[in-house]
Short mmCIF file of C-alpha atoms in Angstrom, two decimals:
data_model
loop_
_atom_site.label_atom_id
_atom_site.label_comp_id
_atom_site.label_asym_id
_atom_site.label_seq_id
_atom_site.Cartn_x
_atom_site.Cartn_y
_atom_site.Cartn_z
CA MET A 1 -161.64 105.59 38.39
CA ARG A 2 -159.02 107.98 36.94
CA ALA A 3 -156.56 106.95 39.65
CA SER A 4 -157.08 103.29 38.86
CA LEU A 5 -156.46 103.91 35.14
CA LYS A 6 -153.22 105.70 36.03
CA LEU A 7 -152.22 102.72 38.16
CA VAL A 8 -152.93 100.32 35.29
CA VAL A 9 -150.84 102.43 32.88
CA VAL A 10 -147.91 102.77 35.31
CA VAL A 11 -147.82 99.11 36.31
CA GLY A 12 -148.39 97.96 32.73
CA GLY A 13 -145.54 100.21 31.58
CA LEU A 14 -143.22 98.85 34.25
CA LEU A 15 -144.09 95.30 33.36
CA SER A 16 -143.52 96.00 29.66
CA LEU A 17 -140.03 97.26 30.54
CA GLY A 18 -139.23 93.67 31.45
CA ALA A 19 -138.79 92.99 27.76
CA CYS A 20 -136.05 95.64 27.52
CA SER A 21 -132.42 94.78 28.08
CA ILE A 22 -131.61 96.39 31.44
CA GLN A 23 -128.14 95.51 32.67
CA PRO A 24 -128.37 93.70 36.02
CA TRP A 25 -126.26 95.40 38.68
CA VAL A 26 -125.87 92.10 40.52
CA LYS A 27 -124.39 89.68 37.99
CA PRO A 28 -125.51 86.04 37.95
CA TYR A 29 -122.10 84.88 39.25
CA GLU A 30 -122.50 87.26 42.21
CA ARG A 31 -125.69 85.58 43.46
CA ASP A 32 -124.12 82.63 45.28
CA ARG A 33 -125.04 84.05 48.70
CA LEU A 34 -128.62 84.78 47.64
CA ALA A 35 -128.87 81.20 46.37
CA ASP A 36 -127.90 79.79 49.78
CA PRO A 37 -130.92 77.90 51.23
CA ILE A 38 -130.76 80.05 54.39
CA MET A 39 -131.83 83.01 52.21
CA SER A 40 -135.06 81.31 51.13
CA TRP A 41 -138.24 83.13 52.28
CA ASP A 42 -140.03 79.89 53.04
CA ARG A 43 -137.74 76.86 53.31
CA ASP A 44 -140.37 74.56 54.81
CA ALA A 45 -143.76 75.03 53.21
CA ILE A 46 -145.77 72.81 55.60
CA SER A 47 -144.44 74.53 58.70
CA GLY A 48 -145.01 78.01 57.26
CA ALA A 49 -148.56 77.22 56.16
CA TYR A 50 -149.31 75.60 59.54
CA LEU A 51 -148.21 78.64 61.54
CA ASP A 52 -150.14 80.95 59.18
CA HIS A 53 -153.24 78.87 59.92
CA VAL A 54 -152.57 79.13 63.68
CA TYR A 55 -152.43 82.93 63.44
CA GLU A 56 -155.32 83.31 60.99
CA SER A 57 -157.63 81.25 63.24
CA ARG A 58 -156.95 83.54 66.21
CA GLU A 59 -156.49 87.00 64.72
CA GLY A 60 -158.80 89.36 62.86
CA SER A 61 -156.35 89.90 60.02
CA ARG A 62 -155.32 87.74 57.09
CA GLY A 63 -153.58 87.81 53.73
CA ALA A 64 -150.30 88.78 52.06
CA THR A 65 -148.48 85.81 53.59
CA GLY A 66 -148.33 83.78 50.40
CA THR A 67 -150.38 80.78 51.53
CA ALA A 68 -153.72 79.57 50.16
CA GLY A 69 -155.58 77.11 52.33
CA GLY A 70 -158.86 76.20 53.87
CA GLY A 71 -160.53 75.40 57.13
CA CYS A 72 -162.37 77.20 59.80
CA GLY A 73 -160.58 76.94 63.14
CA CYS A 74 -163.95 77.92 64.60
CA ASN A 75 -163.76 76.01 67.87
CA MET B 1 -168.12 94.27 45.89
CA THR B 2 -165.56 97.04 45.42
CA LEU B 3 -163.84 98.14 42.21
CA VAL B 4 -160.49 96.80 43.36
CA PRO B 5 -160.86 93.23 42.11
CA ARG B 6 -161.81 94.46 38.63
CA HIS B 7 -158.72 96.65 38.56
CA LEU B 8 -156.54 93.80 39.63
CA SER B 9 -157.92 91.46 37.00
CA ARG B 10 -157.13 94.16 34.40
CA LEU B 11 -153.62 94.35 35.79
CA ALA B 12 -153.29 90.59 35.57
CA ALA B 13 -154.36 90.66 31.91
CA LEU B 14 -151.94 93.52 31.15
CA ALA B 15 -149.12 91.77 32.94
CA ALA B 16 -149.75 88.56 31.06
CA LEU B 17 -149.70 90.43 27.73
CA SER B 18 -146.53 92.36 28.55
CA LEU B 19 -144.63 89.23 29.54
CA ILE B 20 -145.06 87.25 26.37
CA CYS B 21 -141.95 88.58 24.62
CA VAL B 22 -139.53 88.06 27.51
CA ALA B 23 -136.88 85.36 27.07
CA GLY B 24 -134.83 83.37 29.61
CA ALA B 25 -135.27 80.49 32.07
CA ALA B 26 -136.50 79.99 35.66
CA VAL B 27 -135.88 76.89 37.78
CA LEU B 28 -138.22 74.66 39.78
CA PRO B 29 -137.24 73.75 43.37
CA ASP B 30 -135.83 70.32 44.32
CA ASP B 31 -137.97 67.22 44.66
CA ARG B 32 -138.79 66.55 48.29
CA ALA B 33 -140.90 64.51 50.68
CA ASP B 34 -141.87 65.73 54.17
CA LEU B 35 -143.36 63.98 57.18
CA PHE B 36 -144.77 66.48 59.69
CA TYR B 37 -146.16 66.30 63.22
CA SER B 38 -147.33 69.21 65.38
CA THR B 39 -149.09 69.90 68.65
CA TYR B 40 -150.83 73.09 69.77
CA LYS B 41 -151.92 73.62 73.35
CA GLY B 42 -153.41 76.83 74.66
CA GLY B 43 -156.60 78.68 75.49
CA GLY B 44 -158.44 75.44 76.34
CA MET B 45 -157.61 73.78 73.03
CA ASP B 46 -155.45 70.77 72.22
CA ILE B 47 -154.71 70.26 68.54
CA THR B 48 -152.43 67.71 66.93
CA GLY B 49 -151.50 67.93 63.27
CA GLU B 50 -150.02 65.29 60.96
CA SER B 51 -149.04 65.92 57.40
CA VAL B 52 -147.34 64.35 54.38
CA LEU B 53 -146.04 66.39 51.46
CA VAL B 54 -144.49 65.07 48.24
CA ARG B 55 -143.12 67.27 45.50
CA LYS B 56 -141.86 65.75 42.24
CA LYS B 57 -140.50 67.18 39.03
CA PHE B 58 -141.55 65.28 35.93
CA SER B 59 -139.34 67.39 33.67
CA GLU B 60 -137.31 70.58 34.03
CA ASN B 61 -140.53 72.52 33.34
CA PHE B 62 -143.23 70.62 35.16
CA ALA B 63 -143.70 69.66 38.84
CA VAL B 64 -146.55 68.32 40.96
CA GLU B 65 -146.98 68.70 44.72
CA ALA B 66 -149.46 66.79 46.87
CA ASN B 67 -150.16 67.48 50.54
CA TYR B 68 -152.37 65.74 53.08
CA PHE B 69 -152.93 67.36 56.48
CA VAL B 70 -155.00 66.12 59.41
CA ASP B 71 -155.77 68.34 62.42
CA LYS B 72 -157.34 66.70 65.46
CA VAL B 73 -159.03 69.18 67.80
CA SER B 74 -160.17 68.54 71.33
CA GLY B 75 -161.43 71.14 73.77
CA ALA B 76 -162.64 74.56 72.74
CA SER B 77 -161.70 78.20 73.05
CA ILE B 78 -162.93 80.34 75.96
CA ASP B 79 -165.89 81.94 74.21
CA VAL B 80 -167.11 78.54 73.03
CA LEU B 81 -166.59 77.11 76.52
CA SER B 82 -168.71 79.93 77.91
CA GLN B 83 -171.63 78.16 76.23
CA ALA B 84 -170.56 74.86 77.86
CA SER B 85 -170.05 72.96 74.61
CA VAL B 86 -166.80 71.02 74.35
CA ILE B 87 -166.12 69.81 70.86
CA LYS B 88 -163.91 67.15 69.34
CA ASP B 89 -163.29 67.47 65.64
CA GLU B 90 -160.93 66.47 62.89
CA ARG B 91 -159.97 68.57 59.89
CA LYS B 92 -158.66 66.79 56.81
CA GLN B 93 -157.03 68.94 54.17
CA LYS B 94 -155.96 67.60 50.80
CA SER B 95 -154.23 69.74 48.21
CA LEU B 96 -152.74 69.23 44.79
CA SER B 97 -150.54 71.83 43.14
CA VAL B 98 -149.03 71.94 39.64
CA ASP B 99 -146.13 74.18 38.58
CA TYR B 100 -145.16 74.81 34.98
CA ILE B 101 -142.27 76.94 33.78
CA HIS B 102 -141.96 78.49 30.36
CA ASP B 103 -138.92 80.69 29.83
CA LYS B 104 -138.93 83.09 32.78
CA THR B 105 -142.57 82.65 33.66
CA GLN B 106 -143.77 80.21 36.31
CA TYR B 107 -147.43 79.20 36.37
CA ASN B 108 -149.11 77.55 39.33
CA VAL B 109 -152.54 75.99 39.74
CA SER B 110 -153.64 74.41 43.00
CA TYR B 111 -156.76 72.93 44.49
CA THR B 112 -157.41 72.40 48.21
CA ASN B 113 -160.25 70.60 49.92
CA SER B 114 -160.62 70.96 53.68
CA THR B 115 -163.28 68.98 55.49
CA GLU B 116 -164.42 69.11 59.11
CA ARG B 117 -167.66 67.71 60.50
CA ASP B 118 -169.12 71.21 60.50
CA TYR B 119 -167.15 73.04 57.79
CA ILE B 120 -166.29 72.18 54.20
CA SER B 121 -163.99 74.39 52.16
CA ASN B 122 -162.91 74.09 48.52
CA THR B 123 -160.21 76.45 47.30
CA THR B 124 -158.79 77.00 43.82
CA HIS B 125 -155.69 79.09 43.34
CA VAL B 126 -153.96 80.26 40.15
CA SER B 127 -150.85 82.40 39.99
CA LEU B 128 -147.99 83.36 37.73
CA SER B 129 -144.60 84.86 38.46
CA GLN B 130 -142.17 86.43 36.05
CA ASP B 131 -138.42 87.07 36.34
CA MET B 132 -137.34 90.30 34.67
CA PHE B 133 -134.68 93.03 34.61
CA GLY B 134 -131.83 90.54 34.33
CA ASP B 135 -133.56 88.24 36.82
CA LEU B 136 -133.19 90.82 39.58
CA THR B 137 -136.95 91.33 39.82
CA THR B 138 -139.75 88.79 40.16
CA VAL B 139 -143.33 89.96 39.73
CA SER B 140 -146.16 87.65 40.79
CA LEU B 141 -149.93 87.79 40.47
CA GLY B 142 -152.44 85.39 41.95
CA PHE B 143 -156.15 84.73 42.31
CA THR B 144 -157.84 82.46 44.83
CA TYR B 145 -161.49 81.42 44.99
CA SER B 146 -162.87 79.61 47.99
CA HIS B 147 -166.34 78.18 48.57
CA ASN B 148 -167.20 77.25 52.15
CA THR B 149 -170.15 75.41 53.65
CA VAL B 150 -170.75 76.35 57.29
CA GLY B 151 -172.41 74.13 59.85
CA GLU B 152 -172.85 73.86 63.61
CA ASN B 153 -171.98 70.84 65.71
CA ASP B 154 -174.35 70.33 68.66
CA GLY B 155 -171.46 69.07 70.81
CA THR B 156 -172.88 65.60 71.45
CA ALA B 157 -169.79 63.54 72.27
CA ASN B 158 -170.31 60.39 70.21
CA VAL B 159 -172.78 61.12 67.44
CA PRO B 160 -172.97 64.89 67.02
CA VAL B 161 -175.76 66.42 65.01
CA ILE B 162 -174.62 68.95 62.42
CA SER B 163 -176.96 71.75 61.39
CA TRP B 164 -175.88 73.19 58.04
CA LEU B 165 -176.38 76.92 58.29
CA GLY B 166 -175.26 78.38 54.97
CA HIS B 167 -172.41 79.21 52.61
CA ALA B 168 -169.63 81.74 52.29
CA THR B 169 -167.46 82.52 49.29
CA SER B 170 -164.13 84.26 49.25
CA ARG B 171 -162.13 85.81 46.40
CA SER B 172 -158.54 86.85 46.85
CA PHE B 173 -156.39 88.96 44.52
CA GLU B 174 -152.68 89.01 45.22
CA GLY B 175 -149.77 90.85 43.63
CA GLY B 176 -146.13 90.92 44.66
CA VAL B 177 -142.68 92.09 43.67
CA SER B 178 -139.43 90.54 44.89
CA GLN B 179 -136.25 92.50 44.18
CA ILE B 180 -132.54 91.65 44.47
CA LEU B 181 -131.00 94.88 45.72
CA THR B 182 -127.38 93.88 46.32
CA ARG B 183 -125.45 90.60 46.30
CA ASN B 184 -126.43 90.25 50.00
CA LEU B 185 -129.89 91.80 50.15
CA ILE B 186 -133.27 90.84 48.77
CA ALA B 187 -136.55 92.66 49.48
CA GLY B 188 -140.19 92.25 48.54
CA VAL B 189 -143.68 93.65 48.83
CA THR B 190 -146.98 91.76 48.61
CA VAL B 191 -150.52 93.15 48.44
CA GLU B 192 -153.59 90.97 48.91
CA VAL B 193 -157.23 92.03 48.68
CA ILE B 194 -159.81 89.51 49.89
CA THR B 195 -163.58 89.85 49.56
CA ASP B 196 -166.02 87.53 51.33
CA GLN B 197 -169.75 87.09 50.95
CA GLY B 198 -172.29 84.97 52.77
CA LEU B 199 -172.46 83.53 56.28
CA LEU B 200 -169.36 85.05 57.89
CA SER B 201 -170.09 84.71 61.60
CA ASN B 202 -168.75 81.92 63.78
CA PRO B 203 -171.79 79.92 64.95
CA TYR B 204 -170.07 78.84 68.20
CA ARG B 205 -169.64 82.34 69.54
CA SER B 206 -172.30 84.52 71.13
CA ILE B 207 -172.87 88.08 72.11
CA ARG B 208 -173.65 88.87 75.72
CA PHE B 209 -175.94 91.62 76.88
CA LEU B 210 -177.04 93.05 80.21
CA ASP B 211 -180.04 91.19 81.58
CA PRO B 212 -181.08 92.16 85.15
CA SER B 213 -183.71 89.39 85.15
CA VAL B 214 -181.11 86.59 85.60
CA PRO B 215 -178.74 86.02 88.55
CA LEU B 216 -175.55 86.50 86.48
CA GLY B 217 -176.75 89.88 85.27
CA TYR B 218 -176.18 89.05 81.62
CA SER B 219 -177.48 86.65 78.97
CA LEU B 220 -176.00 85.28 75.73
CA GLY B 221 -177.49 85.81 72.28
CA THR B 222 -176.84 85.18 68.60
CA GLN B 223 -174.17 87.14 66.77
CA ILE B 224 -175.27 89.15 63.71
CA TYR B 225 -172.56 89.88 61.14
CA PRO B 226 -172.59 91.81 57.87
CA ASN B 227 -172.69 89.36 54.96
CA THR B 228 -169.84 91.08 53.11
CA HIS B 229 -166.25 91.67 54.17
CA THR B 230 -163.33 93.14 52.22
CA SER B 231 -159.80 93.34 53.54
CA THR B 232 -156.48 94.64 52.27
CA ALA B 233 -153.11 93.49 53.55
CA VAL B 234 -149.72 94.86 52.50
CA GLU B 235 -146.52 93.18 53.60
CA THR B 236 -142.98 94.41 53.00
CA ARG B 237 -139.93 92.35 53.87
CA ALA B 238 -136.19 92.24 53.46
CA LYS B 239 -133.56 89.55 54.05
CA TYR B 240 -129.84 90.14 54.43
CA TYR B 241 -126.93 87.70 54.11
CA LEU B 242 -124.49 88.46 56.91
CA PRO B 243 -120.70 88.30 56.33
CA TYR B 244 -120.23 85.12 58.42
CA ARG B 245 -122.85 82.95 56.66
CA ALA B 246 -126.02 83.78 58.50
CA ALA B 247 -129.25 85.50 57.45
CA ALA B 248 -131.39 88.14 59.13
CA SER B 249 -134.80 89.26 57.94
CA VAL B 250 -137.47 91.76 58.88
CA SER B 251 -141.08 92.01 57.72
CA TYR B 252 -143.95 94.38 58.39
CA ARG B 253 -147.61 93.90 57.48
CA TYR B 254 -150.42 96.44 57.61
CA PHE B 255 -153.99 95.20 57.49
CA SER B 256 -157.30 97.04 57.20
CA ASP B 257 -160.83 95.88 56.47
CA THR B 258 -164.38 97.11 56.02
CA TRP B 259 -165.27 95.94 59.54
CA GLY B 260 -163.02 98.63 61.01
CA ILE B 261 -160.10 96.40 62.02
CA ARG B 262 -156.60 97.81 61.57
CA ALA B 263 -153.71 95.51 62.42
CA ASN B 264 -149.92 95.71 62.43
CA THR B 265 -147.53 92.76 62.36
CA ILE B 266 -143.77 93.00 62.66
CA GLU B 267 -141.45 90.02 62.55
CA LEU B 268 -137.69 89.53 62.90
CA ASP B 269 -135.92 86.31 61.95
CA TYR B 270 -132.36 85.13 62.33
CA THR B 271 -130.84 82.00 60.73
CA GLN B 272 -127.46 80.62 61.78
CA PRO B 273 -125.96 77.51 60.17
CA VAL B 274 -123.26 75.66 62.11
CA SER B 275 -121.02 73.39 59.99
CA ASN B 276 -122.93 71.63 57.23
CA LYS B 277 -125.13 69.72 59.63
CA TRP B 278 -126.99 72.21 61.79
CA ILE B 279 -129.18 75.26 61.19
CA PHE B 280 -130.45 77.27 64.18
CA GLU B 281 -133.25 79.80 63.73
CA GLY B 282 -134.89 82.34 66.00
CA ARG B 283 -137.99 84.41 65.33
CA VAL B 284 -139.89 87.08 67.21
CA ARG B 285 -143.24 88.46 66.08
CA HIS B 286 -145.46 91.18 67.45
CA TYR B 287 -149.08 91.61 66.42
CA SER B 288 -151.71 94.18 67.42
CA GLN B 289 -155.21 95.01 66.24
CA ASN B 290 -158.11 97.21 67.24
CA ALA B 291 -161.68 95.92 67.54
CA ALA B 292 -164.25 95.65 64.77
CA THR B 293 -166.80 98.47 64.79
CA PHE B 294 -169.66 96.11 65.67
CA TYR B 295 -167.75 94.24 68.39
CA SER B 296 -168.56 94.65 72.07
CA ASP B 297 -167.79 92.53 75.11
CA LEU B 298 -171.12 93.51 76.68
CA PHE B 299 -174.06 95.03 74.80
CA PRO B 300 -176.61 97.14 76.73
CA PHE B 301 -179.46 94.94 75.43
CA ALA B 302 -180.08 92.38 72.69
CA GLY B 303 -180.62 94.00 69.29
CA SER B 304 -179.04 97.28 70.37
CA GLN B 305 -177.16 97.44 67.03
CA ASN B 306 -177.76 96.20 63.48
CA PHE B 307 -174.63 94.06 63.70
CA GLU B 308 -173.39 92.54 66.94
CA ALA B 309 -170.33 90.38 67.59
CA ARG B 310 -168.42 89.06 70.57
CA ASP B 311 -165.91 86.89 68.71
CA GLN B 312 -162.51 87.14 70.39
CA ASN B 313 -160.88 87.36 66.93
CA LEU B 314 -162.65 90.71 66.42
CA ALA B 315 -161.65 92.14 69.83
CA ALA B 316 -158.76 94.56 70.37
CA SER B 317 -155.75 92.38 71.12
CA THR B 318 -152.01 91.93 70.96
CA ASN B 319 -149.92 88.81 70.77
CA ASN B 320 -146.20 88.09 70.89
CA THR B 321 -144.40 85.10 69.46
CA PHE B 322 -141.02 83.64 70.38
CA ASP B 323 -139.92 80.84 68.10
CA GLY B 324 -136.81 78.64 68.12
CA LYS B 325 -136.02 76.01 65.53
CA VAL B 326 -133.17 73.60 64.91
CA THR B 327 -132.59 71.62 61.73
CA TYR B 328 -130.16 68.68 61.62
CA ALA B 329 -128.90 67.15 58.38
CA PHE B 330 -128.81 63.49 59.46
CA ALA B 331 -127.92 62.20 56.01
CA PRO B 332 -125.93 65.00 54.36
CA GLN B 333 -124.44 62.58 51.82
CA GLY B 334 -127.78 60.97 51.04
CA PHE B 335 -129.19 57.43 51.28
CA LEU B 336 -131.21 55.14 49.01
CA ILE B 337 -132.82 57.42 46.41
CA PHE B 338 -132.43 60.56 48.56
CA LYS B 339 -129.67 63.15 48.00
CA ARG B 340 -129.93 64.45 51.57
CA ALA B 341 -132.30 64.44 54.52
CA THR B 342 -132.97 66.75 57.46
CA ALA B 343 -134.92 66.62 60.72
CA SER B 344 -136.37 69.83 62.19
CA PHE B 345 -137.75 70.65 65.63
CA ASP B 346 -139.56 73.92 66.21
CA VAL B 347 -140.86 75.33 69.52
CA THR B 348 -143.17 78.37 69.43
CA ARG B 349 -144.64 80.26 72.35
CA ILE B 350 -147.43 82.76 71.67
CA THR B 351 -148.87 85.02 74.38
CA PHE B 352 -152.30 86.49 73.64
CA LYS B 353 -153.74 89.48 75.49
CA TYR B 354 -157.15 91.08 74.96
CA SER B 355 -157.97 94.62 75.96
CA ASP B 356 -161.79 94.43 75.60
CA PHE B 357 -162.62 90.73 75.83
CA ARG B 358 -163.38 89.52 79.35
CA ASN B 359 -163.06 86.09 80.89
CA ILE B 360 -166.64 85.11 81.75
CA LYS B 361 -165.91 81.40 82.04
CA TYR B 362 -164.20 81.60 85.44
CA TYR B 363 -165.40 84.93 86.84
CA ASN B 364 -168.94 86.08 87.48
CA ASP B 365 -171.34 87.76 89.85
CA THR B 366 -171.57 84.81 92.28
CA PRO B 367 -169.31 84.56 95.35
CA ALA B 368 -167.63 81.48 93.79
CA GLY B 369 -166.95 83.49 90.64
CA GLY B 370 -165.33 86.38 92.52
CA GLY B 371 -168.41 88.59 92.71
CA TYR B 372 -167.62 90.50 89.52
CA LEU B 373 -170.39 92.60 88.06
CA PRO B 374 -170.97 92.14 84.31
CA GLY B 375 -168.33 94.12 82.40
CA THR B 376 -165.81 94.15 85.29
CA GLU B 377 -164.49 90.57 84.95
CA PRO B 378 -160.72 90.26 84.39
CA LEU B 379 -159.58 90.68 80.79
CA TYR B 380 -158.82 87.44 79.01
CA ALA B 381 -155.26 86.33 78.24
CA PHE B 382 -153.65 82.99 77.47
CA ASP B 383 -150.39 81.41 76.37
CA ALA B 384 -150.12 78.85 73.58
CA MET B 385 -147.30 76.39 72.97
CA VAL B 386 -146.76 74.98 69.49
CA TYR B 387 -144.33 72.11 68.83
CA GLN B 388 -143.45 70.98 65.32
CA PHE B 389 -141.29 68.05 64.30
CA TYR B 390 -140.69 67.09 60.70
CA ILE B 391 -138.39 65.11 58.47
CA SER B 392 -137.59 66.40 54.99
CA MET B 393 -136.01 64.17 52.35
CA PHE B 394 -134.72 65.62 49.09
CA PHE B 395 -134.32 63.51 45.97
#
């Protein structure tokens, strides 16, 4: 319980820092490469979600892949 | 239920409060329409998938996405085949998602309905993400609730009879941070805790236990699962922009759950554009897991444990994926109302190997089955091929 309260305080504090004016070390005009579509985590949502479903239906693990879906894949 | 979800909901409330005073602007992705076709073949199953996705911005702050997906399944996996029931089914999944941006905060609400003859799932998802620290950091929090109705198809070819067996609910709590580290490098971490309650076993899969009274030496029986399940997955990832316009990424995921499964997933991706018309991508993925504590390929007798499972998903296994994809911009200058359009073809090969799940469909105690005693049959393994073809139009 104490550990979880500490976690709440630390994360809450970090999130609150978002309101402060921290100088970004990568300026907006330096982000052209990061804005290139090849740097996207998930360029094609249908394909990514489909493969996640393929894995989730055949493995014991799940989660932290960023997709929310349904279905059983029981057969 | 564990304390974790309560903690996470507190975090979500705190995060929401702390973000109110932040100023700035985030951007919604481009409008797009996708037509998708896929086939999966492996392990006795043939599945074709067809999908349509449309995403449209109605203002700079508000976008709607609709997706319709149909999976057609014929055949069945090895443990289902071991009970001699071949099943044809169709899964229809409809989803609607709404994005709203206010300053640097993006809100998302989505609803998904997935219907099969023997399984109905309704999922609601809410999330928010916030850009901060000069837009170098994005923090996201999400919650998903899913209600599932579980049935069993008797396998009758034309007019199957469905027995509705019960319900299962699932709650997922997700948090993530994405961080720009340099002008070429972005990294992220995501944590997701999922808790399930209800009927969690797969009705098509059975345990097997030693039975000297029958010629095979074993019999099949009903699986008994716990009615709760909580899992935690943590994924870290990084993507790097190479000096010659290409991208390389690496991700690692650790998974653990209350059923005793621990799993590791590592994935490497490489993306190489050629001119403005072609993008080539390669991906390798390695996955491994140990077995659930109540899993066994062969129990000494029926009812030998409180919980008993012989679902291949709960067995110790590894799988490796090799994936190649090519995307061609066939209308880079646009046509009609579209700014540009691309066609993509993706080939994926996945090899599955099990270290405590045996192939009892083709091998058994009889001379025709190789004369294997129960528990000595060859371990099961199979290869799957997945083909995807889709057209994406941006407008």
